[in-house]
Structures are given as C-alpha cells and as structure tokens.
Amino acid sequence: AGMQPVVQMYFCMQINIDLSLIPPYIPLLRMNLGFLGGIYVDTFTGCWGGTLEASIGLDWGFKVLGYTVGIGVSLTGSVDFSEVPPSRAINDPESEQHDARVFAPEGADLRRCYSKSPWPVLQTFWEAQIKKAFSSESVQKKAKSDAA
C-alpha cells in the first residue's frame, strides 16, 4: 500500500513542586505532575486521533556519602483515541454504532472521515467512556441499592 503520511503535533509538560517549604518541612521532598500527548490526522483517510498520558508522583532526595540520592513513587495513566471511517465501523461486529453512515455527509465516500478537527472525536470518545462507566453492572447495582 506504500507510505501514508500522517501529520502529528506533540506536547510535553512537567512541573516539579517543592514540598519541603510546607509542614512538616521534609528537605528535598517534591511532587511531580506531568503531561505528554499528541494529536494526529491521517492524510489518506482524514481521520483524527490522539493520545494523552498524565502522571503524578512524589520523590524524596537525601544525602549519602556526599551524594544526593532519592526514592520516588508515581501513578501514570494514559488514553488513546482514534476516529475510524464509517466503512470500518459498519464492518466491525463490536461497534456500538449500529449505522455509522449517520456521521458522513449524504453520498460521501465511506472510506474517509469527515470531522473538521479532533475535538468532536475527543468529545465523542469521553461521552462513550462515561456512558460505558455508568451503564456497567456494578454501577447499576450500586445506584439501585443507594436508592432503596
């Protein structure tokens, strides 16, 4: 099939917060917040996608034989999302969308995506995740027991 160009944009940010200045005043204690992500568009299909990774951590440094060493813990989570052409969603038996043609203009090529930016794709992804979380069996049981 050859090479298919993809246009990508990445961002990365990390913040280190010095916690040694607040009680209980532990020297060299820091909290770290980090974000890494990217957005891309497949120029062949016009489909958007992206990835986001977030982390939070604590590290503590101390002196040993004149050297600063440290220990740390962190929690990291990530999410990937991608838009697919209607033809792929129509042929996917696990697709939650019963008729993916509703997302394409009338008479459109169903092998292409038609979103103008990644934001509708991201919004649809989050809505699907929230719907999935709140419609899970354990959440439904909890809601019924709380209402009773």
XYZ file of N, CA, C and O in Angstrom:
592
model
N 0.820 -1.193 0.000
C 0.000 0.000 0.000
C 0.862 1.255 0.000
O 0.371 2.321 -0.289
N 2.135 1.140 0.365
C 3.005 2.308 0.366
C 2.897 3.099 1.647
O 2.165 2.751 2.567
N 3.620 4.197 1.669
C 3.611 5.048 2.864
C 2.400 5.966 2.847
O 2.011 6.476 1.801
N 1.797 6.142 4.009
C 0.678 7.056 4.159
C 1.094 8.156 5.127
O 1.364 7.881 6.292
N 1.176 9.403 4.659
C 1.623 10.484 5.548
C 0.620 10.773 6.663
O -0.582 10.724 6.461
N 1.154 11.037 7.823
C 0.361 11.406 8.989
C 0.950 12.693 9.558
O 2.156 12.781 9.768
N 0.112 13.692 9.785
C 0.550 14.949 10.374
C 0.327 14.852 11.880
O -0.757 14.501 12.324
N 1.372 15.157 12.672
C 1.288 14.996 14.120
C 1.766 16.249 14.839
O 2.622 16.963 14.342
N 1.193 16.477 16.031
C 1.633 17.553 16.906
C 1.725 16.969 18.317
O 0.790 16.319 18.776
N 2.847 17.173 18.988
C 3.056 16.645 20.332
C 3.246 17.773 21.335
O 3.670 18.861 20.985
N 2.939 17.482 22.595
C 3.224 18.413 23.672
C 3.701 17.623 24.874
O 3.373 16.452 25.046
N 4.502 18.262 25.687
C 5.042 17.640 26.890
C 5.204 18.732 27.937
O 5.661 19.827 27.630
N 4.810 18.422 29.168
C 4.946 19.386 30.248
C 5.192 18.634 31.546
O 4.543 17.626 31.813
N 6.133 19.100 32.335
C 6.361 18.533 33.654
C 6.586 19.666 34.638
O 7.300 20.627 34.353
N 5.954 19.546 35.787
C 6.085 20.532 36.853
C 6.580 19.811 38.096
O 6.018 18.794 38.494
N 7.634 20.335 38.696
C 8.135 19.826 39.966
C 7.811 20.854 41.044
O 8.198 22.015 40.917
N 7.121 20.428 42.070
C 6.698 21.323 43.148
C 7.477 20.967 44.415
O 7.417 19.831 44.880
N 8.188 21.927 44.945
C 8.996 21.731 46.150
C 8.076 21.711 47.373
O 7.478 22.724 47.722
N 7.951 20.541 48.003
C 7.094 20.408 49.189
C 7.880 20.595 50.488
O 7.294 20.543 51.572
N 9.180 20.840 50.382
C 9.983 20.990 51.608
C 9.698 22.310 52.316
O 10.128 22.503 53.443
N 8.957 23.217 51.658
C 8.664 24.516 52.258
C 7.355 24.538 53.050
O 7.012 25.550 53.650
N 6.617 23.431 53.037
C 5.358 23.371 53.790
C 5.477 22.297 54.865
O 6.282 21.373 54.737
N 4.714 22.457 55.961
C 4.814 21.475 57.047
C 4.532 20.081 56.510
O 3.675 19.931 55.673
N 5.279 19.102 56.932
C 6.221 19.001 58.054
C 7.664 19.336 57.692
O 8.574 18.885 58.378
N 7.920 20.123 56.647
C 9.247 20.626 56.277
C 10.273 19.503 56.076
O 11.324 19.477 56.699
N 9.957 18.587 55.197
C 10.876 17.488 54.880
C 11.790 17.952 53.738
O 11.303 18.239 52.641
N 13.093 18.065 53.986
C 14.011 18.551 52.946
C 13.999 17.648 51.701
O 13.900 16.429 51.809
N 14.086 18.261 50.526
C 14.185 17.594 49.233
C 12.977 16.727 48.873
O 13.073 15.803 48.067
N 11.812 17.032 49.438
C 10.577 16.339 49.080
C 9.900 17.127 47.960
O 9.713 18.334 48.070
N 9.568 16.426 46.855
C 8.941 17.082 45.710
C 7.741 16.287 45.208
O 7.702 15.061 45.323
N 6.791 17.021 44.640
C 5.681 16.404 43.922
C 5.887 16.723 42.446
O 6.259 17.838 42.089
N 5.648 15.736 41.590
C 5.827 15.900 40.153
C 4.488 15.713 39.449
O 3.777 14.764 39.734
N 4.163 16.616 38.552
C 2.989 16.488 37.689
C 3.486 16.520 36.251
O 4.285 17.387 35.890
N 3.009 15.589 35.438
C 3.469 15.553 34.061
C 2.361 15.224 33.086
O 1.425 14.484 33.417
N 2.449 15.800 31.912
C 1.507 15.536 30.829
C 2.290 15.348 29.536
O 3.221 16.105 29.250
N 1.904 14.356 28.763
C 2.503 14.094 27.472
C 1.369 13.696 26.541
O 0.493 12.919 26.924
N 1.350 14.233 25.356
C 0.276 13.868 24.455
C 0.545 14.300 23.040
O 1.553 14.935 22.736
N -0.393 13.956 22.206
C -0.276 14.324 20.813
C -1.594 14.182 20.099
O -2.487 13.462 20.539
N -1.703 14.888 18.991
C -2.870 14.825 18.126
C -2.352 14.583 16.721
O -1.324 15.139 16.330
N -3.047 13.745 15.970
C -2.610 13.475 14.608
C -3.801 13.384 13.665
O -4.939 13.181 14.090
N -3.531 13.559 12.386
C -4.531 13.364 11.343
C -3.900 12.505 10.252
O -2.758 12.741 9.842
N -4.612 11.474 9.850
C -4.186 10.608 8.760
C -4.589 11.294 7.457
O -5.777 11.455 7.186
N -3.623 11.714 6.668
C -3.941 12.485 5.467
C -4.599 11.641 4.383
O -5.221 12.186 3.478
N -4.490 10.329 4.467
C -5.119 9.454 3.476
C -6.623 9.330 3.720
O -7.422 9.411 2.804
N -7.017 9.141 5.001
C -8.438 8.955 5.325
C -9.092 10.201 5.899
O -10.305 10.289 5.969
N -8.280 11.160 6.372
C -8.825 12.349 7.026
C -9.274 12.093 8.450
O -9.953 12.919 9.057
N -8.887 10.954 9.010
C -9.300 10.593 10.369
C -8.343 11.185 11.403
O -7.133 11.206 11.211
N -8.912 11.633 12.533
C -8.156 12.226 13.631
C -7.927 11.199 14.726
O -8.689 10.255 14.883
N -6.915 11.429 15.523
C -6.653 10.593 16.683
C -5.718 11.313 17.629
O -5.230 12.409 17.335
N -5.477 10.679 18.763
C -4.580 11.299 19.722
C -4.280 10.398 20.893
O -4.827 9.305 21.025
N -3.410 10.895 21.737
C -3.020 10.175 22.938
C -2.739 11.195 24.040
O -2.315 12.309 23.757
N -3.015 10.813 25.270
C -2.725 11.657 26.422
C -2.245 10.764 27.554
O -2.847 9.734 27.851
N -1.140 11.159 28.164
C -0.610 10.449 29.321
C -0.416 11.473 30.438
O 0.108 12.556 30.205
N -0.871 11.140 31.617
C -0.731 12.023 32.773
C -0.092 11.237 33.910
O -0.329 10.037 34.065
N 0.736 11.918 34.699
C 1.360 11.247 35.838
C 1.457 12.211 37.011
O 1.545 13.420 36.847
N 1.426 11.621 38.195
C 1.631 12.360 39.438
C 2.564 11.504 40.288
O 2.459 10.275 40.301
N 3.486 12.145 40.953
C 4.431 11.377 41.746
C 5.020 12.182 42.883
O 4.875 13.407 42.953
N 5.661 11.489 43.774
C 6.400 12.083 44.898
C 7.807 11.521 44.870
O 7.998 10.326 44.606
N 8.786 12.365 45.094
C 10.137 11.846 45.275
C 10.807 12.594 46.419
O 10.491 13.735 46.714
N 11.717 11.883 47.060
C 12.413 12.425 48.217
C 13.895 12.157 48.025
O 14.317 11.024 47.779
N 14.673 13.210 48.111
C 16.118 13.085 47.985
C 16.781 13.230 49.337
O 16.269 13.897 50.229
N 17.921 12.581 49.481
C 18.682 12.680 50.728
C 20.154 12.456 50.403
O 20.509 11.980 49.330
N 20.998 12.831 51.313
C 22.449 12.760 51.108
C 23.002 11.453 51.683
O 22.668 11.068 52.801
N 23.864 10.812 50.887
C 24.590 9.620 51.322
C 26.025 9.772 50.836
O 26.259 9.858 49.620
N 26.957 9.843 51.765
C 28.379 9.993 51.453
C 28.630 11.176 50.519
O 29.425 11.112 49.585
N 27.913 12.267 50.746
C 28.107 13.468 49.952
C 27.348 13.493 48.631
O 27.412 14.466 47.898
N 26.644 12.426 48.300
C 25.862 12.361 47.068
C 24.382 12.468 47.383
O 23.910 11.949 48.405
N 23.641 13.140 46.511
C 22.188 13.203 46.669
C 21.574 12.014 45.938
O 21.793 11.829 44.741
N 20.852 11.198 46.673
C 20.143 10.053 46.102
C 18.675 10.219 46.463
O 18.301 11.086 47.254
N 17.824 9.412 45.895
C 16.413 9.572 46.207
C 15.591 8.344 45.890
O 16.043 7.413 45.231
N 14.378 8.392 46.399
C 13.386 7.357 46.101
C 12.106 8.079 45.685
O 11.874 9.234 46.040
N 11.288 7.391 44.924
C 10.059 8.024 44.474
C 9.000 7.018 44.083
O 9.288 5.840 43.858
N 7.787 7.498 44.029
C 6.647 6.705 43.563
C 5.854 7.585 42.596
O 5.844 8.810 42.716
N 5.206 6.938 41.647
C 4.381 7.709 40.721
C 3.212 6.872 40.239
O 3.249 5.638 40.287
N 2.189 7.555 39.804
C 0.984 6.951 39.249
C 0.806 7.546 37.861
O 0.821 8.772 37.704
N 0.675 6.692 36.869
C 0.568 7.142 35.490
C -0.651 6.509 34.832
O -0.929 5.333 35.044
N -1.344 7.296 34.044
C -2.475 6.790 33.277
C -2.418 7.331 31.867
O -1.842 8.399 31.620
N -2.987 6.600 30.927
C -2.964 7.072 29.547
C -4.258 6.697 28.845
O -4.966 5.775 29.258
N -4.540 7.438 27.792
C -5.712 7.182 26.976
C -5.338 7.456 25.521
O -4.596 8.386 25.223
N -5.793 6.583 24.636
C -5.604 6.749 23.199
C -6.980 6.762 22.558
O -7.856 5.987 22.942
N -7.169 7.622 21.582
C -8.437 7.645 20.858
C -8.160 7.820 19.381
O -7.138 8.388 18.998
N -9.041 7.271 18.558
C -8.879 7.445 17.116
C -10.236 7.351 16.439
O -11.101 6.589 16.852
N -10.371 8.146 15.434
C -11.566 8.145 14.595
C -11.353 7.092 13.514
O -10.243 6.897 13.030
N -12.403 6.402 13.144
C -12.316 5.424 12.058
C -13.348 5.780 10.994
O -14.401 6.347 11.299
N -13.074 5.444 9.744
C -14.045 5.724 8.682
C -15.330 4.916 8.900
O -15.295 3.832 9.489
N -16.470 5.421 8.430
C -17.735 4.691 8.594
C -17.679 3.265 8.051
O -18.253 2.358 8.652
N -16.968 3.036 6.951
C -16.902 1.683 6.378
C -16.289 0.693 7.362
O -16.709 -0.459 7.433
N -15.305 1.140 8.141
C -14.684 0.253 9.131
C -15.645 -0.006 10.293
O -15.754 -1.122 10.779
N -16.355 1.029 10.744
C -17.306 0.851 11.848
C -18.478 -0.039 11.432
O -18.963 -0.841 12.226
N -18.938 0.090 10.189
C -20.052 -0.727 9.698
C -19.670 -2.207 9.711
O -20.478 -3.065 10.059
N -18.425 -2.513 9.368
C -17.969 -3.906 9.278
C -17.488 -4.476 10.601
O -17.110 -5.630 10.666
N -17.479 -3.681 11.664
C -16.997 -4.132 12.973
C -18.173 -4.661 13.788
O -19.050 -3.890 14.198
N -18.212 -5.968 14.065
C -19.346 -6.526 14.834
C -19.408 -6.016 16.274
O -20.460 -6.076 16.897
N -18.296 -5.492 16.811
C -18.286 -4.991 18.181
C -18.595 -3.501 18.262
O -18.612 -2.930 19.348
N -18.829 -2.867 17.125
C -19.109 -1.429 17.112
C -20.413 -1.143 17.848
O -21.406 -1.841 17.677
N -20.393 -0.097 18.679
C -21.595 0.298 19.405
C -22.520 1.152 18.546
O -23.651 1.406 18.907
N -22.015 1.614 17.409
C -22.817 2.422 16.492
C -23.426 1.491 15.450
O -22.726 0.840 14.702
N -24.749 1.406 15.427
C -25.424 0.467 14.540
C -25.382 0.908 13.079
O -25.329 0.078 12.185
N -25.417 2.185 12.799
C -25.333 2.671 11.426
C -24.390 3.867 11.378
O -24.805 5.004 11.582
N -23.133 3.598 11.105
C -22.109 4.637 11.105
C -22.265 5.610 9.948
O -21.596 6.637 9.912
N -23.142 5.330 8.997
C -23.339 6.250 7.871
C -23.912 7.580 8.322
O -23.796 8.576 7.625
N -24.501 7.644 9.523
C -25.083 8.904 10.000
C -24.014 9.966 10.246
O -24.340 11.145 10.304
N -22.748 9.572 10.348
C -21.677 10.529 10.608
C -21.038 11.069 9.331
O -20.142 11.891 9.394
N -21.459 10.590 8.184
C -20.884 11.030 6.913
C -21.938 11.804 6.117
O -23.128 11.507 6.200
N -21.484 12.790 5.353
C -22.431 13.521 4.506
C -23.087 12.574 3.499
O -22.506 11.562 3.107
N -24.287 12.900 3.080
C -25.024 12.061 2.128
C -24.209 11.898 0.845
O -23.689 12.863 0.287
N -24.086 10.652 0.385
C -23.346 10.354 -0.833
C -21.834 10.371 -0.660
O -21.094 10.313 -1.642
N -21.356 10.451 0.552
C -19.915 10.572 0.821
C -19.196 9.242 0.645
O -19.802 8.166 0.700
N -17.901 9.336 0.470
C -17.019 8.168 0.428
C -16.889 7.647 1.860
O -16.343 8.332 2.725
N -17.406 6.452 2.121
C -17.423 5.905 3.484
C -16.064 5.372 3.932
O -15.925 4.896 5.046
N -15.056 5.500 3.071
C -13.701 5.101 3.468
C -12.927 6.270 4.062
O -11.770 6.155 4.396
N -13.560 7.432 4.172
C -12.929 8.641 4.699
C -13.671 9.138 5.937
O -14.836 8.834 6.137
N -12.991 9.934 6.752
C -13.605 10.594 7.909
C -13.898 12.043 7.525
O -13.209 12.614 6.679
N -14.882 12.648 8.197
C -15.308 13.989 7.812
C -15.288 15.001 8.951
O -15.805 16.090 8.807
N -14.675 14.670 10.077
C -14.543 15.638 11.169
C -13.565 16.721 10.744
O -12.540 16.442 10.130
N -13.867 17.953 11.094
C -13.009 19.077 10.726
C -11.863 19.293 11.717
O -10.917 19.998 11.430
N -11.981 18.730 12.926
C -10.948 18.884 13.948
C -11.002 17.675 14.880
O -11.951 16.890 14.831
N -10.013 17.518 15.756
C -10.027 16.378 16.674
C -11.000 16.541 17.842
O -11.295 15.586 18.540
N -11.516 17.745 18.071
C -12.337 17.979 19.270
C -13.644 17.196 19.272
O -14.000 16.627 20.311
N -14.401 17.103 18.160
C -15.603 16.247 18.197
C -15.263 14.778 18.447
O -16.016 14.063 19.103
N -14.111 14.340 17.929
C -13.688 12.956 18.145
C -13.411 12.731 19.625
O -13.847 11.743 20.215
N -12.687 13.668 20.246
C -12.374 13.556 21.673
C -13.642 13.626 22.524
O -13.816 12.841 23.462
N -14.562 14.523 22.184
C -15.818 14.641 22.931
C -16.625 13.348 22.830
O -17.154 12.854 23.830
N -16.714 12.787 21.635
C -17.450 11.538 21.450
C -16.798 10.409 22.231
O -17.484 9.580 22.838
N -15.464 10.383 22.243
C -14.740 9.358 22.998
C -15.079 9.443 24.484
O -15.405 8.447 25.122
N -15.004 10.671 25.072
C -15.294 10.839 26.502
C -16.738 10.492 26.814
O -17.030 9.863 27.837
N -17.677 10.890 25.952
C -19.085 10.553 26.174
C -19.288 9.043 26.179
O -20.030 8.510 27.010
N -18.626 8.331 25.264
C -18.734 6.869 25.223
C -18.151 6.238 26.483
O -18.716 5.285 27.024
N -17.017 6.778 26.983
C -16.406 6.227 28.190
C -17.290 6.453 29.417
O -17.440 5.567 30.258
N -17.883 7.634 29.509
C -18.775 7.930 30.635
C -20.014 7.051 30.576
O -20.444 6.489 31.589
N -20.580 6.904 29.387
C -21.755 6.037 29.212
C -21.414 4.599 29.604
O -22.183 3.943 30.303
N -20.234 4.138 29.175
C -19.800 2.780 29.495
C -19.629 2.603 31.004
O -20.039 1.601 31.578
N -19.025 3.596 31.665
C -18.793 3.507 33.107
C -20.103 3.489 33.886
O -20.277 2.696 34.810
N -21.037 4.382 33.529
C -22.283 4.476 34.281
C -23.299 3.404 33.924
O -24.263 3.211 34.642
N -23.085 2.713 32.803
C -24.014 1.647 32.448
C -23.490 0.273 32.858
O -24.137 -0.730 32.601
N -22.335 0.237 33.522
C -21.788 -1.053 33.949
C -22.685 -1.669 35.018
O -23.385 -0.986 35.766
N -22.634 -2.974 35.082
C -23.499 -3.718 36.005
C -23.242 -3.333 37.464
O -24.176 -3.151 38.241
N -21.981 -3.165 37.847
C -21.664 -2.844 39.243
C -22.183 -1.450 39.615
O -22.680 -1.246 40.723
N -22.090 -0.489 38.699
C -22.597 0.856 38.973
C -24.120 0.830 39.075
O -24.706 1.487 39.951
N -24.772 0.074 38.214
C -26.235 -0.018 38.249
C -26.711 -0.637 39.567
O -27.681 -0.164 40.169
N -26.021 -1.685 40.024
C -26.387 -2.321 41.301
C -26.210 -1.343 42.456
O -27.051 -1.261 43.350
N -25.104 -0.603 42.436
C -24.834 0.378 43.488
C -25.894 1.477 43.507
O -26.378 1.878 44.567
N -26.282 1.961 42.338
C -27.306 3.014 42.239
C -28.646 2.509 42.768
O -29.356 3.231 43.473
N -28.995 1.263 42.449
C -30.273 0.707 42.932
C -30.243 0.501 44.448
O -31.216 0.773 45.118
N -29.095 0.048 44.987
C -29.020 -0.157 46.443
C -29.016 1.172 47.186
O -29.569 1.271 48.275
N -28.409 2.216 46.596
C -28.414 3.545 47.229
C -29.801 4.182 47.192
O -30.161 4.930 48.092
N -30.561 3.887 46.145
C -31.901 4.483 46.003
C -32.904 3.791 46.927
O -33.921 4.398 47.287
N -32.619 2.570 47.308
C -33.557 1.808 48.149
C -33.481 2.205 49.610
O -32.777 2.937 50.121
